[in-house]
Amino acid sequence: MPSNAIFVHQPGCSLYKFGEEHPFNPIRLTLTVDLLQALGALPQKHWHETDRQASSQMLALAHRQDYIEAVKQLSTQTPAAEEQDSSGQFGLNTEDTPFFPGMHDAAAAIVAGSVEAAEQVMSGKTLHAYHMAGGLHHAFPERGSGFCVYNDAAVAIKHLRETYNARVLYIDTDVHHGDGVQWIFYNDPDVCTYSIHETGKFLFPGTGYVYEKGTDAGIGTCFNLPMEPYTEDDSWLECFRSSITKVAAAFKPDIIISQHGCDAHAYDPLSHIHCSMRIYSEMPAIIHELAHTFAGGKWVALGGGGYDLWRVVPRAWALVWLTMTDHPIALALAGKTGAGLKEAGFTPESNLRLPQQWLDKWQESSPSGLPEWWLDDLAQIPPIPRRSEIEAKNRAICEIAIQDL
């Protein structure tokens, strides 16, 4: 693998946990790293560990100071009664986003990792960077929301704007609209936000409609692709490729930051999209290509949502890294062949299976059977009878979203 990519790891991110029963579980990070290591795809030369912590000044790039102070106060083992009473004002008393001990430090660690990834790429120290713990796109300047306390993507983008005056293309592939990032940059002509997601008519956060285009100087730098419930692979990928390619070509970014929530999978319990692992193989490949075509290769990838912790998230997030590093598995899934794959000892029959070492280690802990292959057996995902109707609606939305380009 080439050495022009780093895998950013901030150990404190593993402490970002709302509770044992909460769907946002950091075991996703452990499972994915272990999968990559079992594959031999995460050698030391790519590993970039940092203990950097986001300061209040850094967090203030995207968050109000009173909110930062409230998060700190609610992060103690036993917050004072008046602090607990104020938690609702800051969105931190809900079932989705409840305050917990150590919340500030854990959330600030995630921010620090994403800023570090962005800095490493924009400064020219590496071409690509992946911070898998990042992607908390729902947090707002004044409140937490949707499992997100601090908006690491927004802070990283603000850092790039202030430090390098960079034009940033933010691509959000989470099934939930990337609302926090969108609204923070809604009037900034030098930050283009793009989100493909399940329509807000039926899913949190209820935004991300095609008519949300930006305001003031930012008009025309906000793009939303709200997909119909039960959208399948072909329609999702058709809309994604045709629209994001035109957006990137028109915006001409200096750097791409992508968020790779993997909750549009048919197995995910928190959405209604009916895609397979195929989209999580192809979307990173498309973004990788766009980065090299329009941004000099500068690409930062973040994690995000994904709540089938065992069958979906490890494969989807691992595929981002495999794509970023031109690993033989990613090349084979993209249909690329050549001597390089043969020299690496790659044969599709054996190497498109997940490592047996990983399966043996985690199967007993998994509540369901772990998949044996990188891509899904589509026979296990029933087809949707309204396919043609859904595809037509999605195609019409896509045309409206990019009609001005």
mmCIF file of C-alpha atoms in Angstrom:
data_model
loop_
_atom_site.group_PDB
_atom_site.id
_atom_site.type_symbol
_atom_site.label_atom_id
_atom_site.label_comp_id
_atom_site.label_asym_id
_atom_site.label_seq_id
_atom_site.Cartn_x
_atom_site.Cartn_y
_atom_site.Cartn_z
ATOM 1 C CA MET A 1 0.000 0.000 0.000
ATOM 2 C CA PRO A 2 1.196 3.564 -0.620
ATOM 3 C CA SER A 3 2.264 5.614 2.386
ATOM 4 C CA ASN A 4 0.301 8.742 1.496
ATOM 5 C CA ALA A 5 -2.528 8.046 3.962
ATOM 6 C CA ILE A 6 -2.755 8.109 7.746
ATOM 7 C CA PHE A 7 -5.209 6.482 10.123
ATOM 8 C CA VAL A 8 -5.780 8.976 12.964
ATOM 9 C CA HIS A 9 -6.408 7.448 16.373
ATOM 10 C CA GLN A 10 -7.218 9.426 19.519
ATOM 11 C CA PRO A 11 -7.625 6.942 22.416
ATOM 12 C CA GLY A 12 -10.004 9.227 24.310
ATOM 13 C CA CYS A 13 -12.657 8.786 21.611
ATOM 14 C CA SER A 14 -13.494 5.322 22.948
ATOM 15 C CA LEU A 15 -14.956 6.966 26.078
ATOM 16 C CA TYR A 16 -17.724 8.644 24.064
ATOM 17 C CA LYS A 17 -20.562 6.418 25.249
ATOM 18 C CA PHE A 18 -24.056 7.354 26.385
ATOM 19 C CA GLY A 19 -24.797 4.046 28.113
ATOM 20 C CA GLU A 20 -24.911 0.301 27.620
ATOM 21 C CA GLU A 21 -28.313 0.310 25.919
ATOM 22 C CA HIS A 22 -27.693 3.344 23.717
ATOM 23 C CA PRO A 23 -27.285 2.540 19.985
ATOM 24 C CA PHE A 24 -24.193 4.748 19.660
ATOM 25 C CA ASN A 25 -21.629 2.265 20.932
ATOM 26 C CA PRO A 26 -17.849 2.748 20.547
ATOM 27 C CA ILE A 27 -17.392 -0.992 20.103
ATOM 28 C CA ARG A 28 -17.840 -0.110 16.427
ATOM 29 C CA LEU A 29 -14.364 1.421 16.490
ATOM 30 C CA THR A 30 -12.806 -1.635 18.137
ATOM 31 C CA LEU A 31 -14.455 -4.044 15.710
ATOM 32 C CA THR A 32 -13.318 -2.090 12.653
ATOM 33 C CA VAL A 33 -9.727 -1.568 13.767
ATOM 34 C CA ASP A 34 -9.512 -5.250 14.663
ATOM 35 C CA LEU A 35 -10.858 -6.202 11.230
ATOM 36 C CA LEU A 36 -8.254 -4.058 9.479
ATOM 37 C CA GLN A 37 -5.489 -5.470 11.646
ATOM 38 C CA ALA A 38 -6.618 -9.045 11.029
ATOM 39 C CA LEU A 39 -6.408 -8.231 7.338
ATOM 40 C CA GLY A 40 -2.912 -6.801 7.719
ATOM 41 C CA ALA A 41 -4.184 -3.535 6.235
ATOM 42 C CA LEU A 42 -3.169 -1.213 9.074
ATOM 43 C CA PRO A 43 0.641 -1.325 9.353
ATOM 44 C CA GLN A 44 2.436 0.942 11.794
ATOM 45 C CA LYS A 45 3.559 3.375 9.097
ATOM 46 C CA HIS A 46 -0.080 4.414 8.566
ATOM 47 C CA TRP A 47 -1.025 4.592 12.256
ATOM 48 C CA HIS A 48 -1.095 8.189 13.535
ATOM 49 C CA GLU A 49 -1.904 8.348 17.238
ATOM 50 C CA THR A 50 -2.505 11.655 18.959
ATOM 51 C CA ASP A 51 -3.398 12.570 22.523
ATOM 52 C CA ARG A 52 -4.274 16.099 21.506
ATOM 53 C CA GLN A 53 -7.392 17.517 23.188
ATOM 54 C CA ALA A 54 -9.565 20.210 21.656
ATOM 55 C CA SER A 55 -9.289 23.421 23.667
ATOM 56 C CA SER A 56 -12.227 25.664 24.441
ATOM 57 C CA GLN A 57 -10.805 28.083 21.882
ATOM 58 C CA MET A 58 -10.831 25.372 19.228
ATOM 59 C CA LEU A 59 -14.372 24.270 20.108
ATOM 60 C CA ALA A 60 -15.474 27.906 19.923
ATOM 61 C CA LEU A 61 -14.777 27.857 16.194
ATOM 62 C CA ALA A 62 -18.186 26.180 15.854
ATOM 63 C CA HIS A 63 -19.824 26.343 19.309
ATOM 64 C CA ARG A 64 -21.057 29.056 21.649
ATOM 65 C CA GLN A 65 -19.040 29.554 24.811
ATOM 66 C CA ASP A 66 -22.058 29.092 27.098
ATOM 67 C CA TYR A 67 -22.742 25.738 25.479
ATOM 68 C CA ILE A 68 -19.118 24.607 25.927
ATOM 69 C CA GLU A 69 -19.268 25.581 29.611
ATOM 70 C CA ALA A 70 -22.559 23.726 30.048
ATOM 71 C CA VAL A 71 -21.081 20.570 28.519
ATOM 72 C CA LYS A 72 -18.139 20.800 30.931
ATOM 73 C CA GLN A 73 -20.402 21.249 33.949
ATOM 74 C CA LEU A 74 -22.634 18.335 32.924
ATOM 75 C CA SER A 75 -19.613 16.084 32.474
ATOM 76 C CA THR A 76 -18.832 15.741 36.165
ATOM 77 C CA GLN A 77 -19.728 12.579 38.048
ATOM 78 C CA THR A 78 -22.649 14.289 39.790
ATOM 79 C CA PRO A 79 -23.612 17.633 38.197
ATOM 80 C CA ALA A 80 -25.278 20.165 40.481
ATOM 81 C CA ALA A 81 -29.085 20.254 40.411
ATOM 82 C CA GLU A 82 -29.187 23.640 38.665
ATOM 83 C CA GLU A 83 -26.828 22.365 35.986
ATOM 84 C CA GLN A 84 -28.998 19.321 35.417
ATOM 85 C CA ASP A 85 -32.046 21.569 35.204
ATOM 86 C CA SER A 86 -30.368 23.593 32.434
ATOM 87 C CA SER A 87 -29.449 20.514 30.393
ATOM 88 C CA GLY A 88 -32.671 20.715 28.381
ATOM 89 C CA GLN A 89 -31.760 24.187 27.172
ATOM 90 C CA PHE A 90 -28.641 22.700 25.595
ATOM 91 C CA GLY A 91 -30.214 19.549 24.148
ATOM 92 C CA LEU A 92 -28.434 17.261 26.588
ATOM 93 C CA ASN A 93 -31.352 15.717 28.492
ATOM 94 C CA THR A 94 -32.951 13.689 25.722
ATOM 95 C CA GLU A 95 -33.042 9.940 25.209
ATOM 96 C CA ASP A 96 -30.891 10.445 22.113
ATOM 97 C CA THR A 97 -28.280 12.743 23.652
ATOM 98 C CA PRO A 98 -28.174 12.449 27.444
ATOM 99 C CA PHE A 99 -25.299 13.977 29.398
ATOM 100 C CA PHE A 100 -22.832 11.514 30.957
ATOM 101 C CA PRO A 101 -19.674 11.654 33.118
ATOM 102 C CA GLY A 102 -16.601 12.543 31.075
ATOM 103 C CA MET A 103 -18.729 13.764 28.146
ATOM 104 C CA HIS A 104 -16.692 16.906 27.469
ATOM 105 C CA ASP A 105 -13.316 15.170 27.374
ATOM 106 C CA ALA A 106 -14.582 12.350 25.155
ATOM 107 C CA ALA A 107 -16.322 14.709 22.709
ATOM 108 C CA ALA A 108 -13.326 17.067 22.672
ATOM 109 C CA ALA A 109 -11.069 14.115 21.865
ATOM 110 C CA ILE A 110 -13.191 13.379 18.799
ATOM 111 C CA VAL A 111 -12.936 17.001 17.688
ATOM 112 C CA ALA A 112 -9.172 16.948 18.169
ATOM 113 C CA GLY A 113 -8.828 13.830 16.027
ATOM 114 C CA SER A 114 -10.781 15.347 13.149
ATOM 115 C CA VAL A 115 -8.877 18.634 13.313
ATOM 116 C CA GLU A 116 -5.615 16.691 13.366
ATOM 117 C CA ALA A 117 -6.663 14.728 10.275
ATOM 118 C CA ALA A 118 -7.601 17.934 8.437
ATOM 119 C CA GLU A 119 -4.378 19.670 9.474
ATOM 120 C CA GLN A 120 -2.194 16.759 8.385
ATOM 121 C CA VAL A 121 -3.761 16.783 4.923
ATOM 122 C CA MET A 122 -4.003 20.537 4.359
ATOM 123 C CA SER A 123 -0.438 21.122 5.557
ATOM 124 C CA GLY A 124 0.813 18.624 2.996
ATOM 125 C CA LYS A 125 2.134 16.066 5.477
ATOM 126 C CA THR A 126 -0.119 13.403 3.985
ATOM 127 C CA LEU A 127 -2.518 13.226 1.067
ATOM 128 C CA HIS A 128 -5.369 11.382 2.778
ATOM 129 C CA ALA A 129 -6.414 10.999 6.419
ATOM 130 C CA TYR A 130 -9.105 8.897 8.073
ATOM 131 C CA HIS A 131 -10.497 9.682 11.520
ATOM 132 C CA MET A 132 -13.068 6.967 11.995
ATOM 133 C CA ALA A 133 -14.341 8.226 15.363
ATOM 134 C CA GLY A 134 -15.389 11.550 13.833
ATOM 135 C CA GLY A 135 -18.492 12.569 11.929
ATOM 136 C CA LEU A 136 -20.761 13.912 14.707
ATOM 137 C CA HIS A 137 -22.678 16.039 12.239
ATOM 138 C CA HIS A 138 -25.873 16.846 14.178
ATOM 139 C CA ALA A 139 -24.426 19.108 16.897
ATOM 140 C CA PHE A 140 -25.293 22.812 16.660
ATOM 141 C CA PRO A 141 -23.412 25.854 17.966
ATOM 142 C CA GLU A 142 -25.726 26.111 20.977
ATOM 143 C CA ARG A 143 -26.917 22.542 21.584
ATOM 144 C CA GLY A 144 -26.300 18.845 21.185
ATOM 145 C CA SER A 145 -28.535 16.694 19.026
ATOM 146 C CA GLY A 146 -28.832 13.234 17.523
ATOM 147 C CA PHE A 147 -26.079 11.513 19.563
ATOM 148 C CA CYS A 148 -23.728 14.442 18.855
ATOM 149 C CA VAL A 149 -22.278 16.745 21.532
ATOM 150 C CA TYR A 150 -19.612 18.660 19.586
ATOM 151 C CA ASN A 151 -19.579 18.972 15.797
ATOM 152 C CA ASP A 152 -16.069 17.793 14.943
ATOM 153 C CA ALA A 153 -16.576 18.142 11.185
ATOM 154 C CA ALA A 154 -17.645 21.771 11.529
ATOM 155 C CA VAL A 155 -14.715 22.607 13.814
ATOM 156 C CA ALA A 156 -12.271 20.985 11.381
ATOM 157 C CA ILE A 157 -13.762 22.917 8.466
ATOM 158 C CA LYS A 158 -13.600 26.191 10.425
ATOM 159 C CA HIS A 159 -9.953 25.445 11.202
ATOM 160 C CA LEU A 160 -9.208 24.972 7.508
ATOM 161 C CA ARG A 161 -11.045 28.158 6.605
ATOM 162 C CA GLU A 162 -9.251 30.299 9.199
ATOM 163 C CA THR A 163 -5.794 28.762 8.869
ATOM 164 C CA TYR A 164 -5.580 28.123 5.120
ATOM 165 C CA ASN A 165 -8.522 30.021 3.606
ATOM 166 C CA ALA A 166 -9.360 26.699 1.979
ATOM 167 C CA ARG A 167 -12.444 26.006 -0.100
ATOM 168 C CA VAL A 168 -13.967 22.913 1.502
ATOM 169 C CA LEU A 169 -16.376 20.437 -0.041
ATOM 170 C CA TYR A 170 -18.171 18.514 2.705
ATOM 171 C CA ILE A 171 -19.818 15.270 1.524
ATOM 172 C CA ASP A 172 -22.224 13.555 3.943
ATOM 173 C CA THR A 173 -23.358 10.002 3.115
ATOM 174 C CA ASP A 174 -25.081 9.252 6.440
ATOM 175 C CA VAL A 175 -28.717 8.190 6.113
ATOM 176 C CA HIS A 176 -29.627 11.139 8.368
ATOM 177 C CA HIS A 177 -29.298 14.646 6.962
ATOM 178 C CA GLY A 178 -26.067 16.411 7.941
ATOM 179 C CA ASP A 179 -28.001 19.272 9.454
ATOM 180 C CA GLY A 180 -25.517 20.704 11.949
ATOM 181 C CA VAL A 181 -22.768 21.117 9.388
ATOM 182 C CA GLN A 182 -25.164 22.508 6.794
ATOM 183 C CA TRP A 183 -26.626 25.231 9.020
ATOM 184 C CA ILE A 184 -23.251 26.298 10.405
ATOM 185 C CA PHE A 185 -21.993 27.011 6.864
ATOM 186 C CA TYR A 186 -25.306 27.940 5.243
ATOM 187 C CA ASN A 187 -24.117 31.430 4.293
ATOM 188 C CA ASP A 188 -20.462 30.623 3.535
ATOM 189 C CA PRO A 189 -19.697 30.578 -0.208
ATOM 190 C CA ASP A 190 -16.365 28.831 0.402
ATOM 191 C CA VAL A 191 -17.859 25.779 2.119
ATOM 192 C CA CYS A 192 -20.050 23.572 -0.022
ATOM 193 C CA THR A 193 -22.196 21.082 1.910
ATOM 194 C CA TYR A 194 -23.641 18.045 0.171
ATOM 195 C CA SER A 195 -25.836 15.446 1.874
ATOM 196 C CA ILE A 196 -27.506 12.322 0.509
ATOM 197 C CA HIS A 197 -29.918 10.838 3.031
ATOM 198 C CA GLU A 198 -33.361 9.435 3.630
ATOM 199 C CA THR A 199 -35.968 12.147 3.218
ATOM 200 C CA GLY A 200 -36.753 14.126 6.337
ATOM 201 C CA LYS A 201 -40.454 13.456 5.770
ATOM 202 C CA PHE A 202 -40.023 10.239 7.705
ATOM 203 C CA LEU A 203 -36.664 10.377 9.484
ATOM 204 C CA PHE A 204 -34.709 12.472 11.991
ATOM 205 C CA PRO A 205 -33.771 15.316 11.834
ATOM 206 C CA GLY A 206 -36.645 16.229 9.525
ATOM 207 C CA THR A 207 -34.547 18.531 7.319
ATOM 208 C CA GLY A 208 -32.390 18.238 4.222
ATOM 209 C CA TYR A 209 -34.969 19.079 1.583
ATOM 210 C CA VAL A 210 -33.950 19.810 -1.954
ATOM 211 C CA TYR A 211 -34.953 23.463 -1.653
ATOM 212 C CA GLU A 212 -32.403 24.108 1.130
ATOM 213 C CA LYS A 213 -29.819 25.879 -1.022
ATOM 214 C CA GLY A 214 -27.988 28.268 1.302
ATOM 215 C CA THR A 215 -28.537 31.903 2.151
ATOM 216 C CA ASP A 216 -26.918 35.270 1.444
ATOM 217 C CA ALA A 217 -23.463 34.731 -0.096
ATOM 218 C CA GLY A 218 -23.840 30.976 0.433
ATOM 219 C CA ILE A 219 -26.739 30.535 -1.972
ATOM 220 C CA GLY A 220 -25.861 27.748 -4.379
ATOM 221 C CA THR A 221 -23.306 26.017 -2.149
ATOM 222 C CA CYS A 222 -25.718 23.706 -0.323
ATOM 223 C CA PHE A 223 -27.009 20.534 -1.953
ATOM 224 C CA ASN A 224 -29.413 17.937 -0.579
ATOM 225 C CA LEU A 225 -30.450 14.589 -2.059
ATOM 226 C CA PRO A 226 -33.395 13.345 0.050
ATOM 227 C CA MET A 227 -33.983 9.746 -1.045
ATOM 228 C CA GLU A 228 -37.269 7.886 -0.776
ATOM 229 C CA PRO A 229 -37.689 5.219 1.915
ATOM 230 C CA TYR A 230 -36.693 1.739 0.662
ATOM 231 C CA THR A 231 -34.305 3.118 -1.936
ATOM 232 C CA GLU A 232 -31.991 0.353 -3.163
ATOM 233 C CA ASP A 233 -28.383 0.312 -4.380
ATOM 234 C CA ASP A 234 -28.856 1.207 -8.039
ATOM 235 C CA SER A 235 -30.968 4.285 -7.405
ATOM 236 C CA TRP A 236 -28.868 5.514 -4.466
ATOM 237 C CA LEU A 237 -25.633 5.198 -6.440
ATOM 238 C CA GLU A 238 -27.083 6.673 -9.636
ATOM 239 C CA CYS A 239 -28.195 9.788 -7.772
ATOM 240 C CA PHE A 240 -24.992 10.043 -5.749
ATOM 241 C CA ARG A 241 -22.550 9.697 -8.626
ATOM 242 C CA SER A 242 -24.365 11.981 -11.070
ATOM 243 C CA SER A 243 -24.926 14.758 -8.545
ATOM 244 C CA ILE A 244 -21.702 14.803 -6.514
ATOM 245 C CA THR A 245 -19.575 14.723 -9.654
ATOM 246 C CA LYS A 246 -21.280 17.858 -10.966
ATOM 247 C CA VAL A 247 -21.115 19.562 -7.555
ATOM 248 C CA ALA A 248 -17.375 18.920 -7.209
ATOM 249 C CA ALA A 249 -16.680 20.082 -10.748
ATOM 250 C CA ALA A 250 -18.615 23.306 -10.223
ATOM 251 C CA PHE A 251 -17.292 24.116 -6.732
ATOM 252 C CA LYS A 252 -13.607 23.272 -7.346
ATOM 253 C CA PRO A 253 -12.608 22.519 -3.734
ATOM 254 C CA ASP A 254 -9.147 22.717 -2.244
ATOM 255 C CA ILE A 255 -9.966 19.736 -0.017
ATOM 256 C CA ILE A 256 -12.780 17.227 0.482
ATOM 257 C CA ILE A 257 -14.042 16.178 3.905
ATOM 258 C CA SER A 258 -16.426 13.236 3.764
ATOM 259 C CA GLN A 259 -18.654 11.757 6.461
ATOM 260 C CA HIS A 260 -19.275 8.007 6.117
ATOM 261 C CA GLY A 261 -22.259 7.159 8.248
ATOM 262 C CA CYS A 262 -23.244 3.639 7.191
ATOM 263 C CA ASP A 263 -26.851 3.532 8.343
ATOM 264 C CA ALA A 264 -28.462 3.442 4.876
ATOM 265 C CA HIS A 265 -27.984 -0.326 4.910
ATOM 266 C CA ALA A 266 -31.076 -2.545 4.873
ATOM 267 C CA TYR A 267 -29.996 -4.078 8.196
ATOM 268 C CA ASP A 268 -29.769 -0.774 10.057
ATOM 269 C CA PRO A 269 -32.465 -0.499 12.746
ATOM 270 C CA LEU A 270 -32.785 3.293 12.669
ATOM 271 C CA SER A 271 -33.704 4.004 9.034
ATOM 272 C CA HIS A 272 -35.804 2.765 6.128
ATOM 273 C CA ILE A 273 -33.302 2.717 3.246
ATOM 274 C CA HIS A 274 -32.775 -0.694 1.676
ATOM 275 C CA CYS A 275 -29.205 -0.630 0.378
ATOM 276 C CA SER A 276 -26.486 -3.270 0.672
ATOM 277 C CA MET A 277 -22.756 -3.154 1.333
ATOM 278 C CA ARG A 278 -22.266 -2.308 -2.332
ATOM 279 C CA ILE A 279 -22.857 1.409 -1.724
ATOM 280 C CA TYR A 280 -20.169 1.381 0.982
ATOM 281 C CA SER A 281 -17.722 -0.017 -1.501
ATOM 282 C CA GLU A 282 -18.594 2.367 -4.329
ATOM 283 C CA MET A 283 -19.176 5.699 -2.551
ATOM 284 C CA PRO A 284 -15.644 5.924 -1.076
ATOM 285 C CA ALA A 285 -14.253 5.009 -4.493
ATOM 286 C CA ILE A 286 -16.219 7.848 -6.086
ATOM 287 C CA ILE A 287 -15.052 10.337 -3.443
ATOM 288 C CA HIS A 288 -11.448 9.148 -3.803
ATOM 289 C CA GLU A 289 -11.651 9.760 -7.546
ATOM 290 C CA LEU A 290 -13.172 13.218 -7.029
ATOM 291 C CA ALA A 291 -10.438 14.182 -4.574
ATOM 292 C CA HIS A 292 -7.744 13.390 -7.113
ATOM 293 C CA THR A 293 -9.639 15.025 -9.962
ATOM 294 C CA PHE A 294 -10.663 18.280 -8.285
ATOM 295 C CA ALA A 295 -8.728 18.713 -4.995
ATOM 296 C CA GLY A 296 -5.199 17.586 -5.723
ATOM 297 C CA GLY A 297 -5.940 14.353 -3.861
ATOM 298 C CA LYS A 298 -6.611 16.096 -0.521
ATOM 299 C CA TRP A 299 -9.197 13.948 1.257
ATOM 300 C CA VAL A 300 -10.225 13.634 4.910
ATOM 301 C CA ALA A 301 -12.698 10.890 5.809
ATOM 302 C CA LEU A 302 -14.743 10.673 9.015
ATOM 303 C CA GLY A 303 -17.065 8.020 10.438
ATOM 304 C CA GLY A 304 -20.591 8.853 11.571
ATOM 305 C CA GLY A 305 -23.761 6.849 12.114
ATOM 306 C CA GLY A 306 -24.264 3.123 11.740
ATOM 307 C CA TYR A 307 -26.188 0.990 14.185
ATOM 308 C CA ASP A 308 -25.912 -2.572 12.967
ATOM 309 C CA LEU A 309 -22.710 -2.706 14.965
ATOM 310 C CA TRP A 310 -21.589 -6.189 13.954
ATOM 311 C CA ARG A 311 -22.721 -7.012 10.429
ATOM 312 C CA VAL A 312 -22.471 -3.605 8.740
ATOM 313 C CA VAL A 313 -20.280 -0.999 10.442
ATOM 314 C CA PRO A 314 -16.948 -2.898 10.557
ATOM 315 C CA ARG A 315 -17.099 -3.784 6.862
ATOM 316 C CA ALA A 316 -18.334 -0.365 5.721
ATOM 317 C CA TRP A 317 -15.795 1.638 7.703
ATOM 318 C CA ALA A 318 -12.959 -0.722 6.837
ATOM 319 C CA LEU A 319 -13.793 -0.264 3.156
ATOM 320 C CA VAL A 320 -13.219 3.492 3.461
ATOM 321 C CA TRP A 321 -9.651 2.821 4.584
ATOM 322 C CA LEU A 322 -9.088 0.061 2.019
ATOM 323 C CA THR A 323 -10.235 2.462 -0.712
ATOM 324 C CA MET A 324 -8.114 5.314 0.630
ATOM 325 C CA THR A 325 -4.992 3.116 0.528
ATOM 326 C CA ASP A 326 -5.701 1.365 -2.800
ATOM 327 C CA HIS A 327 -5.802 -1.990 -1.042
ATOM 328 C CA PRO A 328 -6.245 -4.998 -3.373
ATOM 329 C CA ILE A 329 -9.662 -5.776 -1.881
ATOM 330 C CA ALA A 330 -10.954 -2.285 -2.690
ATOM 331 C CA LEU A 331 -9.458 -2.476 -6.182
ATOM 332 C CA ALA A 332 -11.061 -5.849 -6.808
ATOM 333 C CA LEU A 333 -14.458 -4.675 -5.581
ATOM 334 C CA ALA A 334 -14.130 -1.713 -7.938
ATOM 335 C CA GLY A 335 -13.567 -4.154 -10.799
ATOM 336 C CA LYS A 336 -9.917 -3.225 -11.248
ATOM 337 C CA THR A 337 -7.449 -5.936 -12.181
ATOM 338 C CA GLY A 338 -3.785 -6.074 -13.026
ATOM 339 C CA ALA A 339 -0.378 -7.366 -12.151
ATOM 340 C CA GLY A 340 -0.365 -5.485 -8.851
ATOM 341 C CA LEU A 341 -3.128 -7.671 -7.493
ATOM 342 C CA LYS A 342 -1.384 -10.845 -8.574
ATOM 343 C CA GLU A 343 1.901 -9.704 -7.087
ATOM 344 C CA ALA A 344 0.097 -9.115 -3.790
ATOM 345 C CA GLY A 345 -1.040 -12.726 -3.863
ATOM 346 C CA PHE A 346 -4.656 -11.659 -4.256
ATOM 347 C CA THR A 347 -7.272 -14.114 -5.461
ATOM 348 C CA PRO A 348 -10.949 -13.123 -5.291
ATOM 349 C CA GLU A 349 -11.948 -16.613 -4.140
ATOM 350 C CA SER A 350 -9.995 -16.284 -0.904
ATOM 351 C CA ASN A 351 -9.527 -12.566 -0.360
ATOM 352 C CA LEU A 352 -13.097 -11.360 -0.729
ATOM 353 C CA ARG A 353 -13.871 -13.348 2.398
ATOM 354 C CA LEU A 354 -13.496 -11.641 5.748
ATOM 355 C CA PRO A 355 -10.475 -12.838 7.739
ATOM 356 C CA GLN A 356 -11.320 -16.049 9.565
ATOM 357 C CA GLN A 357 -9.315 -14.790 12.542
ATOM 358 C CA TRP A 358 -11.730 -11.886 12.945
ATOM 359 C CA LEU A 359 -14.829 -14.038 12.501
ATOM 360 C CA ASP A 360 -13.635 -16.546 15.098
ATOM 361 C CA LYS A 361 -12.775 -13.799 17.585
ATOM 362 C CA TRP A 362 -16.072 -11.927 17.471
ATOM 363 C CA GLN A 363 -18.783 -14.413 16.433
ATOM 364 C CA GLU A 364 -19.600 -15.464 19.983
ATOM 365 C CA SER A 365 -20.158 -11.838 21.025
ATOM 366 C CA SER A 366 -22.317 -10.945 18.026
ATOM 367 C CA PRO A 367 -26.100 -11.188 18.509
ATOM 368 C CA SER A 368 -26.443 -12.439 14.919
ATOM 369 C CA GLY A 369 -24.350 -14.400 12.456
ATOM 370 C CA LEU A 370 -21.418 -12.403 11.120
ATOM 371 C CA PRO A 371 -21.117 -12.070 7.335
ATOM 372 C CA GLU A 372 -18.301 -14.053 5.744
ATOM 373 C CA TRP A 373 -17.839 -11.823 2.689
ATOM 374 C CA TRP A 374 -17.097 -8.138 2.141
ATOM 375 C CA LEU A 375 -20.231 -7.694 0.024
ATOM 376 C CA ASP A 376 -23.683 -8.964 0.962
ATOM 377 C CA ASP A 377 -25.493 -11.956 -0.418
ATOM 378 C CA LEU A 378 -28.358 -10.044 -2.012
ATOM 379 C CA ALA A 379 -30.583 -13.092 -1.675
ATOM 380 C CA GLN A 380 -30.667 -12.212 2.032
ATOM 381 C CA ILE A 381 -32.079 -8.742 1.287
ATOM 382 C CA PRO A 382 -35.592 -9.035 -0.222
ATOM 383 C CA PRO A 383 -36.257 -6.767 -3.223
ATOM 384 C CA ILE A 384 -38.701 -3.877 -2.894
ATOM 385 C CA PRO A 385 -41.848 -4.194 -5.050
ATOM 386 C CA ARG A 386 -42.149 -0.392 -5.564
ATOM 387 C CA ARG A 387 -38.657 -0.175 -7.084
ATOM 388 C CA SER A 388 -39.537 1.641 -10.327
ATOM 389 C CA GLU A 389 -41.700 4.205 -8.522
ATOM 390 C CA ILE A 390 -38.981 4.901 -5.947
ATOM 391 C CA GLU A 391 -36.318 5.205 -8.633
ATOM 392 C CA ALA A 392 -38.429 7.698 -10.609
ATOM 393 C CA LYS A 393 -38.993 9.891 -7.538
ATOM 394 C CA ASN A 394 -35.316 9.837 -6.636
ATOM 395 C CA ARG A 395 -34.268 10.677 -10.179
ATOM 396 C CA ALA A 396 -36.643 13.668 -10.211
ATOM 397 C CA ILE A 397 -35.240 14.931 -6.878
ATOM 398 C CA CYS A 398 -31.694 14.547 -8.173
ATOM 399 C CA GLU A 399 -32.465 16.599 -11.264
ATOM 400 C CA ILE A 400 -33.953 19.388 -9.123
ATOM 401 C CA ALA A 401 -30.992 19.379 -6.742
ATOM 402 C CA ILE A 402 -28.434 20.053 -9.459
ATOM 403 C CA GLN A 403 -30.539 21.923 -12.005
ATOM 404 C CA ASP A 404 -28.548 25.134 -11.531
ATOM 405 C CA LEU A 405 -25.128 23.559 -12.159
#
